[in-house]
Short mmCIF file of C-alpha atoms and ligand atoms in Angstrom, two decimals:
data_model
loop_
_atom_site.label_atom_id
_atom_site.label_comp_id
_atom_site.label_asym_id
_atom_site.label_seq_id
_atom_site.Cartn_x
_atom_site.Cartn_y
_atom_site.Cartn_z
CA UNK A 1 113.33 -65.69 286.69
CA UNK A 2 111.68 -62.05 286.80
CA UNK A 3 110.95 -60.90 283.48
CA UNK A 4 112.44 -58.05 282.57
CA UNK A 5 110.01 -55.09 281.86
CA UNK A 6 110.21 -53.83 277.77
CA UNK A 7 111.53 -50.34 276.99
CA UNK A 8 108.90 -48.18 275.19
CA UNK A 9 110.35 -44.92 273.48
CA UNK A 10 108.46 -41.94 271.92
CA UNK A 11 108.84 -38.55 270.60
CA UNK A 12 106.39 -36.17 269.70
CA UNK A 13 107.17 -32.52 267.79
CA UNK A 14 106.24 -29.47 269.55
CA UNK A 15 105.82 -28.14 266.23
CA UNK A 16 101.67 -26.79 266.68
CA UNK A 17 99.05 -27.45 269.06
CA UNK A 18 98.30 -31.73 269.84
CA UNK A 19 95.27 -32.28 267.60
CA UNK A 20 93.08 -35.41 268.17
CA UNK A 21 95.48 -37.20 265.46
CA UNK A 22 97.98 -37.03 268.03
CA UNK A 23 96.04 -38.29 271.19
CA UNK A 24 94.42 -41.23 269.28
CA UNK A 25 97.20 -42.34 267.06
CA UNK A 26 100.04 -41.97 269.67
CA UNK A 27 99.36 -40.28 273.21
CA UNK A 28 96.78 -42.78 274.25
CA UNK A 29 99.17 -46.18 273.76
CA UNK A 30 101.75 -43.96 275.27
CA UNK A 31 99.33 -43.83 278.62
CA UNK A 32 98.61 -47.44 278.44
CA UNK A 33 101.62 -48.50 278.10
CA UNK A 34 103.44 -46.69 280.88
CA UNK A 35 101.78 -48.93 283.39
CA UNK A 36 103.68 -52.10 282.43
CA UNK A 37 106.64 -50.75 280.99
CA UNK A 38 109.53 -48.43 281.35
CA UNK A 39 108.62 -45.65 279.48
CA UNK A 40 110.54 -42.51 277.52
CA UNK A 41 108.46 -40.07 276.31
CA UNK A 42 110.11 -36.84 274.73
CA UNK A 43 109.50 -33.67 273.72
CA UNK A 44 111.31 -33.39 270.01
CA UNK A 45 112.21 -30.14 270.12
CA UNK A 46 115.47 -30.64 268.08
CA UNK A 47 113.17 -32.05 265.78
CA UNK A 48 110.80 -29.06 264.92
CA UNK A 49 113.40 -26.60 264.09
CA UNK A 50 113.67 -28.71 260.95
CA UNK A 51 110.52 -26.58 260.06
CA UNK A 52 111.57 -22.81 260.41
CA UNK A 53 110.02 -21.66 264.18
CA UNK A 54 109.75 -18.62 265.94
CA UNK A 55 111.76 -19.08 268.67
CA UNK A 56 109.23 -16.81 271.44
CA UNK A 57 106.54 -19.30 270.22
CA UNK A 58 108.18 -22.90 269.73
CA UNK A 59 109.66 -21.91 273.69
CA UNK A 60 105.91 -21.32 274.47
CA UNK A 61 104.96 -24.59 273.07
CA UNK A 62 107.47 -26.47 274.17
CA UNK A 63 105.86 -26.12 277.74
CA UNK A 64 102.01 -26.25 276.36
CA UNK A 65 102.84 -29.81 275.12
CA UNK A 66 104.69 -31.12 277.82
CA UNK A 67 101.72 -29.64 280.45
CA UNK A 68 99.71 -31.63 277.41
CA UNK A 69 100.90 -34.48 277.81
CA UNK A 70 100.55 -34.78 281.41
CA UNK A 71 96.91 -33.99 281.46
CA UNK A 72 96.39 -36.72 278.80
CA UNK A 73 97.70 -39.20 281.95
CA UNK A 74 101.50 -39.43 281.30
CA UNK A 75 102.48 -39.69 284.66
CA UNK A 76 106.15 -37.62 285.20
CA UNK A 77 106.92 -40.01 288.02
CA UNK A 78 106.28 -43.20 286.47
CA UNK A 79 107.13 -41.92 283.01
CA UNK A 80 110.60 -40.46 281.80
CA UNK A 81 108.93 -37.43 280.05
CA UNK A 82 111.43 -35.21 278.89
CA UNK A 83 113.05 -32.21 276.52
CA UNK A 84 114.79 -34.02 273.68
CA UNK A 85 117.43 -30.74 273.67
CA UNK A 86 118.02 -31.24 277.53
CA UNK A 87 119.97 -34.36 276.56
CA UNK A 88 122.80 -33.77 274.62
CA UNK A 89 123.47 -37.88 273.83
CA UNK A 90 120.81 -37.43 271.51
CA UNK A 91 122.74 -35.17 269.00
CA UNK A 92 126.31 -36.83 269.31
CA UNK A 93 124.63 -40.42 268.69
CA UNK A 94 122.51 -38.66 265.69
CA UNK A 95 126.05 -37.43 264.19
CA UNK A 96 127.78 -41.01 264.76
CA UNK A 97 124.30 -42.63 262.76
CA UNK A 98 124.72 -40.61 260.46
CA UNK A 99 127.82 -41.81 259.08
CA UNK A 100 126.46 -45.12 258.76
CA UNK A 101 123.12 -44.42 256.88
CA UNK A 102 123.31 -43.81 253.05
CA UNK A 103 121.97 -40.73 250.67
CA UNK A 104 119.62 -43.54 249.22
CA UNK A 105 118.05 -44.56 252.33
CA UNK A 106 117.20 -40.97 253.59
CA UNK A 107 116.12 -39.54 250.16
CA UNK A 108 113.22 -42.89 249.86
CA UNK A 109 111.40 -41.10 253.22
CA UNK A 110 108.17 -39.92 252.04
CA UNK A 111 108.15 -37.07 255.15
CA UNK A 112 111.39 -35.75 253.69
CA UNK A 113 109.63 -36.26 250.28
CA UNK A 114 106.57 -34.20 251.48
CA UNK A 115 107.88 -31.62 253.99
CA UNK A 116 111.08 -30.24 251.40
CA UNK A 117 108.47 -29.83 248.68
CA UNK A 118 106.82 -27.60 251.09
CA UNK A 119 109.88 -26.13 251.85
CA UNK A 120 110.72 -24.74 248.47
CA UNK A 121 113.91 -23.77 247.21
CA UNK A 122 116.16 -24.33 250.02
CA UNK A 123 115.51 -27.21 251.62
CA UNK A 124 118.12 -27.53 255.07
CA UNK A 125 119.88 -30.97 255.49
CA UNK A 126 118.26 -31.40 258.87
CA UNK A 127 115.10 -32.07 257.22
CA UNK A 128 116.90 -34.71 255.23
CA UNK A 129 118.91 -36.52 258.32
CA UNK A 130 115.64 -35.90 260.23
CA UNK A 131 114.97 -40.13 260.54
CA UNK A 132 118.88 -40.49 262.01
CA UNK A 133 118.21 -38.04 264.82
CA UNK A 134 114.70 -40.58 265.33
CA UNK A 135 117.12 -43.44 265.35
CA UNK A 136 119.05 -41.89 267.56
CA UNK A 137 116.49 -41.24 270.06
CA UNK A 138 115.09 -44.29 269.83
CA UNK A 139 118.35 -46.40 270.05
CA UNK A 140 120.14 -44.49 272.97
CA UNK A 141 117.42 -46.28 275.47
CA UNK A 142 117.60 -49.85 274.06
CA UNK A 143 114.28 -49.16 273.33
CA UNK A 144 112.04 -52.68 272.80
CA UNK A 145 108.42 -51.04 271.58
CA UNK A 146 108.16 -47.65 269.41
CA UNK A 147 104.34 -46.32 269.58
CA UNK A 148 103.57 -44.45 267.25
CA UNK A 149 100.57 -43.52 264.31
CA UNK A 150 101.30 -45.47 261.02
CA UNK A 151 103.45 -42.39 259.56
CA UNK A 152 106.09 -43.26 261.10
CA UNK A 153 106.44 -46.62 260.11
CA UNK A 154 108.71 -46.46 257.49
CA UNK A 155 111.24 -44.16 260.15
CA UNK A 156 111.00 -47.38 262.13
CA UNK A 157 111.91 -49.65 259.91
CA UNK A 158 114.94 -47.17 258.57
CA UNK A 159 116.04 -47.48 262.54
CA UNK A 160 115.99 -50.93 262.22
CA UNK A 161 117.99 -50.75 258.88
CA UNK A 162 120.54 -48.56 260.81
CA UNK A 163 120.61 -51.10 264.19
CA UNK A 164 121.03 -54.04 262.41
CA UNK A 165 123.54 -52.75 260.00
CA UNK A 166 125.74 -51.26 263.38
CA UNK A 167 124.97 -54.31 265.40
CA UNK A 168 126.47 -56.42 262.41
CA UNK A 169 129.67 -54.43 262.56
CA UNK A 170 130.06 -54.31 265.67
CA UNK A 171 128.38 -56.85 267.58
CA UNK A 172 124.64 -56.49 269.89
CA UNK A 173 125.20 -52.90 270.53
CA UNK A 174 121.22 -51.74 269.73
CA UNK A 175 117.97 -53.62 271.14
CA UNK A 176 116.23 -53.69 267.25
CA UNK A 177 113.05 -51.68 267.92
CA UNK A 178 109.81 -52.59 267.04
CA UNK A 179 106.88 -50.22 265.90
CA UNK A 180 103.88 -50.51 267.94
CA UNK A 181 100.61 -49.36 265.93
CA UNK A 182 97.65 -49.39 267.28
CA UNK A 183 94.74 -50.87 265.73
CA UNK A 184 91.85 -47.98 265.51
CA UNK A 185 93.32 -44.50 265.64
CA UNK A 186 96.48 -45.26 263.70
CA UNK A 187 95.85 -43.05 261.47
CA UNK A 188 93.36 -40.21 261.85
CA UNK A 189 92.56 -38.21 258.51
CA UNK A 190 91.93 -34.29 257.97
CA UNK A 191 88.34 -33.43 258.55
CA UNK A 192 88.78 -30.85 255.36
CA UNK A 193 90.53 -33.18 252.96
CA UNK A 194 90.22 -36.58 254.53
CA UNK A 195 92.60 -38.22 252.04
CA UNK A 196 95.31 -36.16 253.84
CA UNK A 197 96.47 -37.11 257.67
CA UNK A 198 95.49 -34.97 260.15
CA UNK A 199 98.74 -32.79 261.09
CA UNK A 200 98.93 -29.99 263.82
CA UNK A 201 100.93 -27.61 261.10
CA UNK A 202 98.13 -28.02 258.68
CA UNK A 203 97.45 -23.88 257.95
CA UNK A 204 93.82 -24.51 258.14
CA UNK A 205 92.99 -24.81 261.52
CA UNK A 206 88.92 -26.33 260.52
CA UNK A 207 90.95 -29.23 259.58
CA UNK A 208 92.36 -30.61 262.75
CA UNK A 209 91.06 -30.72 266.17
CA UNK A 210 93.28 -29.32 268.40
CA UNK A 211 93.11 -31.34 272.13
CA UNK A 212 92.71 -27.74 273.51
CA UNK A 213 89.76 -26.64 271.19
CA UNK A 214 86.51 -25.55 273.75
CA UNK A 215 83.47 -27.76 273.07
CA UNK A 216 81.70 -24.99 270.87
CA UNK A 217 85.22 -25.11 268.41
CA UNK A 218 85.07 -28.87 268.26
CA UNK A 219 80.90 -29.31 267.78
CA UNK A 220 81.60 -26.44 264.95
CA UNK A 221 84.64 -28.25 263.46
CA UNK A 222 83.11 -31.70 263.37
CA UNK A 223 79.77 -30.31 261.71
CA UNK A 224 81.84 -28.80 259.11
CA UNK A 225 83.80 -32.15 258.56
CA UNK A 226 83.88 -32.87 254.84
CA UNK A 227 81.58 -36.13 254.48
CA UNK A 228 79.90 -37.21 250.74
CA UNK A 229 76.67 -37.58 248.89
CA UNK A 230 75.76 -41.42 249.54
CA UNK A 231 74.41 -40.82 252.83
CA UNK A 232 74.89 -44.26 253.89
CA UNK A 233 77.43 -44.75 257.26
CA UNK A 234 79.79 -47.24 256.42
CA UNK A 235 83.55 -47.40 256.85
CA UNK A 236 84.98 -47.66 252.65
CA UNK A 237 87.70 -46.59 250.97
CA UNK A 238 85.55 -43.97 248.67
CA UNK A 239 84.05 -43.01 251.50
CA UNK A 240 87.15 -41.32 253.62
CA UNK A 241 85.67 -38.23 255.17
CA UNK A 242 82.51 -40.59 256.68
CA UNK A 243 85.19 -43.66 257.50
CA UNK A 244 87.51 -40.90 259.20
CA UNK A 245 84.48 -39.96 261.32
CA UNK A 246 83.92 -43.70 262.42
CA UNK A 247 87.47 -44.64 263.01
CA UNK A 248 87.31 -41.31 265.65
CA UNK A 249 84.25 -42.49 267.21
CA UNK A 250 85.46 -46.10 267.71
CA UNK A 251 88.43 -45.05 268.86
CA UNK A 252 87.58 -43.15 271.47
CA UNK A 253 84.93 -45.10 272.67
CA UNK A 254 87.05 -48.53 272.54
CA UNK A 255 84.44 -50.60 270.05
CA UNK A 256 85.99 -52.15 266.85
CA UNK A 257 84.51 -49.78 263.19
CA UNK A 258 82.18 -52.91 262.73
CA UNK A 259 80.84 -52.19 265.66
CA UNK A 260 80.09 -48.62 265.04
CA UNK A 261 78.94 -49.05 261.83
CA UNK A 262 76.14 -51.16 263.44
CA UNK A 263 75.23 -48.48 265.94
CA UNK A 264 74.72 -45.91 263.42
CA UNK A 265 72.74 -48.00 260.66
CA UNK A 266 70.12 -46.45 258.99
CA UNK A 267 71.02 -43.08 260.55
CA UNK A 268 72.24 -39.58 258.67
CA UNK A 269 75.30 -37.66 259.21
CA UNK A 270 74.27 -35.40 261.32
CA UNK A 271 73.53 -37.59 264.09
CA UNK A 272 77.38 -39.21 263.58
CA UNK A 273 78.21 -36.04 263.40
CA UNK A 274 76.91 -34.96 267.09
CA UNK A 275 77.86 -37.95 268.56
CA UNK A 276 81.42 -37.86 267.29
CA UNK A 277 81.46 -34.59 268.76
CA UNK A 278 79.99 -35.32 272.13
CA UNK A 279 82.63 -38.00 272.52
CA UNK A 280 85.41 -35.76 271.44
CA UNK A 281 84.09 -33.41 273.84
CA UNK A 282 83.70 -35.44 276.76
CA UNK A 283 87.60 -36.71 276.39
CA UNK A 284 89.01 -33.03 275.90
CA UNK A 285 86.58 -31.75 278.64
CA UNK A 286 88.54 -32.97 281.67
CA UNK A 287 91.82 -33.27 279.41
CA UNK A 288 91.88 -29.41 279.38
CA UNK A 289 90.88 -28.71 283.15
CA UNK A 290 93.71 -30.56 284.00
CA UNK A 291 95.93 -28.52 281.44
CA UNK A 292 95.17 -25.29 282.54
CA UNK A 293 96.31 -26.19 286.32
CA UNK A 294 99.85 -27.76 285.37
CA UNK A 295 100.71 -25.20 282.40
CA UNK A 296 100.72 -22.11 285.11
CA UNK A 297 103.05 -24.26 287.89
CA UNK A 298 106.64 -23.24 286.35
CA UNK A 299 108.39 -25.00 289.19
CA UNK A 300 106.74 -28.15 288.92
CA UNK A 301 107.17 -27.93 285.00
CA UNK A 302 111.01 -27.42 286.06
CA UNK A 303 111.09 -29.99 288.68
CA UNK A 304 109.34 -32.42 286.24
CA UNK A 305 112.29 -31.51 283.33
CA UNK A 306 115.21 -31.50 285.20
CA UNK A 307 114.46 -35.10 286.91
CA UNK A 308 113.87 -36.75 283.87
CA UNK A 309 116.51 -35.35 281.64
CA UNK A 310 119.20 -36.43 284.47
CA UNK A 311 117.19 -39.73 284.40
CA UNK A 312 117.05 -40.18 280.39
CA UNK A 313 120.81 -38.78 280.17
CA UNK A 314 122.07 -41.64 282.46
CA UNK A 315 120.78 -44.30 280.46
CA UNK A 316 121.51 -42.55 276.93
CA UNK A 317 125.39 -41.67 278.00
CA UNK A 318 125.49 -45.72 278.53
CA UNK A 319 124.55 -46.37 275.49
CA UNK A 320 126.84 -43.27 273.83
CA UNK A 321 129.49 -44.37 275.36
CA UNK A 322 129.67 -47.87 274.17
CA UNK A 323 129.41 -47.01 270.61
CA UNK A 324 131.97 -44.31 270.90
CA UNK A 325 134.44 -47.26 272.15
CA UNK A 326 133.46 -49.55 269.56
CA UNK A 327 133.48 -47.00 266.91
CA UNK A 328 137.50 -46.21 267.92
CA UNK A 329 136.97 -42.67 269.44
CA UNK A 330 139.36 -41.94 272.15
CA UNK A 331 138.35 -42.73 275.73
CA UNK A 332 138.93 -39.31 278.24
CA UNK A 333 140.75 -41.15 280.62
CA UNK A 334 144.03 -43.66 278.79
P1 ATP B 401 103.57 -32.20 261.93
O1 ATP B 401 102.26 -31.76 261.40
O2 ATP B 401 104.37 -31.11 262.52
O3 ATP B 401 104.34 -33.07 261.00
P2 ATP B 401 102.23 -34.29 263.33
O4 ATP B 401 100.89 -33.79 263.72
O5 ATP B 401 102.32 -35.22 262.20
O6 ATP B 401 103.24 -33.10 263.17
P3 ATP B 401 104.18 -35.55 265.08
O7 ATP B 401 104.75 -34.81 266.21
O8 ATP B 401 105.03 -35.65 263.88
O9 ATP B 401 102.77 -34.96 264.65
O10 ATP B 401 103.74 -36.99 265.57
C1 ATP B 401 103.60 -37.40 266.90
C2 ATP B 401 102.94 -38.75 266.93
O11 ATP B 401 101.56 -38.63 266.51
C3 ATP B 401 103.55 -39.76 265.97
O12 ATP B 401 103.58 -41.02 266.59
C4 ATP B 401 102.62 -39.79 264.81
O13 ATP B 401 102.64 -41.02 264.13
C5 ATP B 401 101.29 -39.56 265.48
N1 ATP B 401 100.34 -38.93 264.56
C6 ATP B 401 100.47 -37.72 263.97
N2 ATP B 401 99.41 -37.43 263.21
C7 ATP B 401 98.57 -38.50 263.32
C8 ATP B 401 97.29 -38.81 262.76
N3 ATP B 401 96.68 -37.98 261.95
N4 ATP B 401 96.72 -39.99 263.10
C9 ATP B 401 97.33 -40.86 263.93
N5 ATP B 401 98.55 -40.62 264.48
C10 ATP B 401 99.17 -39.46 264.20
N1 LTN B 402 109.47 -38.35 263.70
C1 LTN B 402 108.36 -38.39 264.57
C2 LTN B 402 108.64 -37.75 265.92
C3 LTN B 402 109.75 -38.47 266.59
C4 LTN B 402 109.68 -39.79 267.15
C5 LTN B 402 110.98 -40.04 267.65
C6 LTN B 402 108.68 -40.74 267.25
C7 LTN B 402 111.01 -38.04 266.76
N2 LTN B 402 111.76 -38.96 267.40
C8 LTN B 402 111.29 -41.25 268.25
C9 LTN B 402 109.00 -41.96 267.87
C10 LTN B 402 110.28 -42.19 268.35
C11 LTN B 402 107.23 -37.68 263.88
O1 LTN B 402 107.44 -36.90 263.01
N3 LTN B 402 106.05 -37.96 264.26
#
């Protein structure tokens, strides 16, 4: 018997610029993966107005991250890379999820926790149901695999929560998802305050490398990085700033943290410092010429987004339509 390929799903927020975090915690499985698998790859945009955006802008970026994404090696052809707001299944699903996920469960998320203390006063409820919309984008596609950095893990296991508890209701209606997390790059660290992750709305733009910085920006960025006093290289927990600067290297050039721990022994910062940078650099170099072509090509961009989001829709009206039956909403057509 032919074995079936495994559905991957992903979302990423067009809510700032793709910083390195980005690439080396999720972009790069996505790429990897795409090869073997049958791949969804969407632009959250539904998602990032849980953060207030201005609209010119988000529109703007929208496009920069999608013409991103491609130049990191998401093939549009192979890949079902998409707007999350061109699909409409992903809201009505979100709504129907909703009513079967509890106050408790949403108000444990330590991203709701985080982002509505930055918030302030009034904190909108779609920052709260934020992880159902995830579910629901996840879900729709029967998805098998969920790449992502190790933030999101405890999202994943809330979809699972939510799958299990539907599928128990109402019988195998959701594939259960499971969270794929890479081993180096999972989780990449501010270079300002490397207990923090790195985060493309951090306001201090020395803190994250954005995949579009120029070589001079990202040589200048990584010299500043905030390192310590010891002076020895080693990966350690009181050491983040220096282990954040190893995990980058390794994970970029493929070789395990022992491994680069060994090439740098006995050396100083600065020379992890220039050749972090120099491999940064010689990623983002090509990365960007790439960009710069497929950002300017507006009917390609269109041709890319309207494929795919009658592609994705297909699948995800499937899937919405089955739970809308077993739910007890009434069919169009008696
Ligand atoms: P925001 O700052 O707006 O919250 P973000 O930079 O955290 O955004 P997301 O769009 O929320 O990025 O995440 C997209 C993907 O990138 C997710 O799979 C997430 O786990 C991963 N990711 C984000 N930041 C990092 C990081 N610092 N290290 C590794 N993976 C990351
Ligand atoms: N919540 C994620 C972005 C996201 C996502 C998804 C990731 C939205 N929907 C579905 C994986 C699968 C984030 O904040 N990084």
């Amino acid at each position: 018997m032919v074995e079936e390929k495994k559905v991957i799903f992903s979302g990423i927020q067009p809510s700032g610029s793709l910083t390195l975090g980005n690439y080396l915690g999720a972009v790069k499985n996505w790429v990897a993966l795409q090869h073997e698998c049958t791949c969804y790859y969407c632009v959250v945009d539904l998602h990032a107005i849980t953060v207030r955006q201005d609209a010119t802008e988000l529109r703007k970026r929208t496009l920069d991250v999608m013409s991103v994404l491609i130049a990191a090696g998401i093939d549009p052809e192979q890949s079902v890379l998409y707007m999350q707001s061109h699909v409409p299944q992903h809201t009505e699903l979100a709504w129907i999820l909703d009513c079967y996920t509890y106050l408790g469960e949403l108000s444990r998320m330590t991203q709701f926790k985080d982002k509505s203390q930055k918030a302030g006063e009034n904190i909108n409820s779609g920052l709260f149901t934020y992880p159902v919309l995830m579910a629901a984008d996840i879900l729709l596609y029967q998805a098998d695999m969920v790449p992502v950095g190790v933030d999101q893990k405890q999202h994943l296991e809330l979809t699972r929560d939510i799958a299990i508890r539907f599928n128990n209701l109402y019988g195998d209606v959701f594939t259960v998802p499971d969270p794929y997390i890479g081993k180096a790059g999972a989780k990449i660290m501010s270079l300002q305050e490397p207990e923090k992750k790195m985060s493309k709305s951090d306001e201090n733009e020395n803190s994250y490398i954005a995949l579009l910085d120029g070589p001079d920006v990202i040589r200048r960025k990584v010299k500043r990085a905030v390192t310590d006093s010891d002076g020895e290289i080693r990966f350690a927990e009181d050491k983040p700033g220096v282990s954040n600067l190893l995990s980058i290297y390794s994970s970029i050039c493929g070789i395990s943290v022992e491994e680069g721990e060994k090439e740098f022994s006995g050396q100083g910062y600065g020379v992890l410092k220039e050749r972090v940078a120099e491999a940064v650099v010689d990623v983002l170099e090509p990365l960007q010429k790439k960009y710069h072509e497929i950002r300017k090509d507006k009917a390609y961009l269109t041709e890319v987004m309207q494929k795919n989001s009658q592609k994705a829709a297909y699948v995800a009206q499937k899937t919405l339509a089955k739970v809308q039956r077993k739910v007890g909403l009434a069919p169009t057509k008696l």
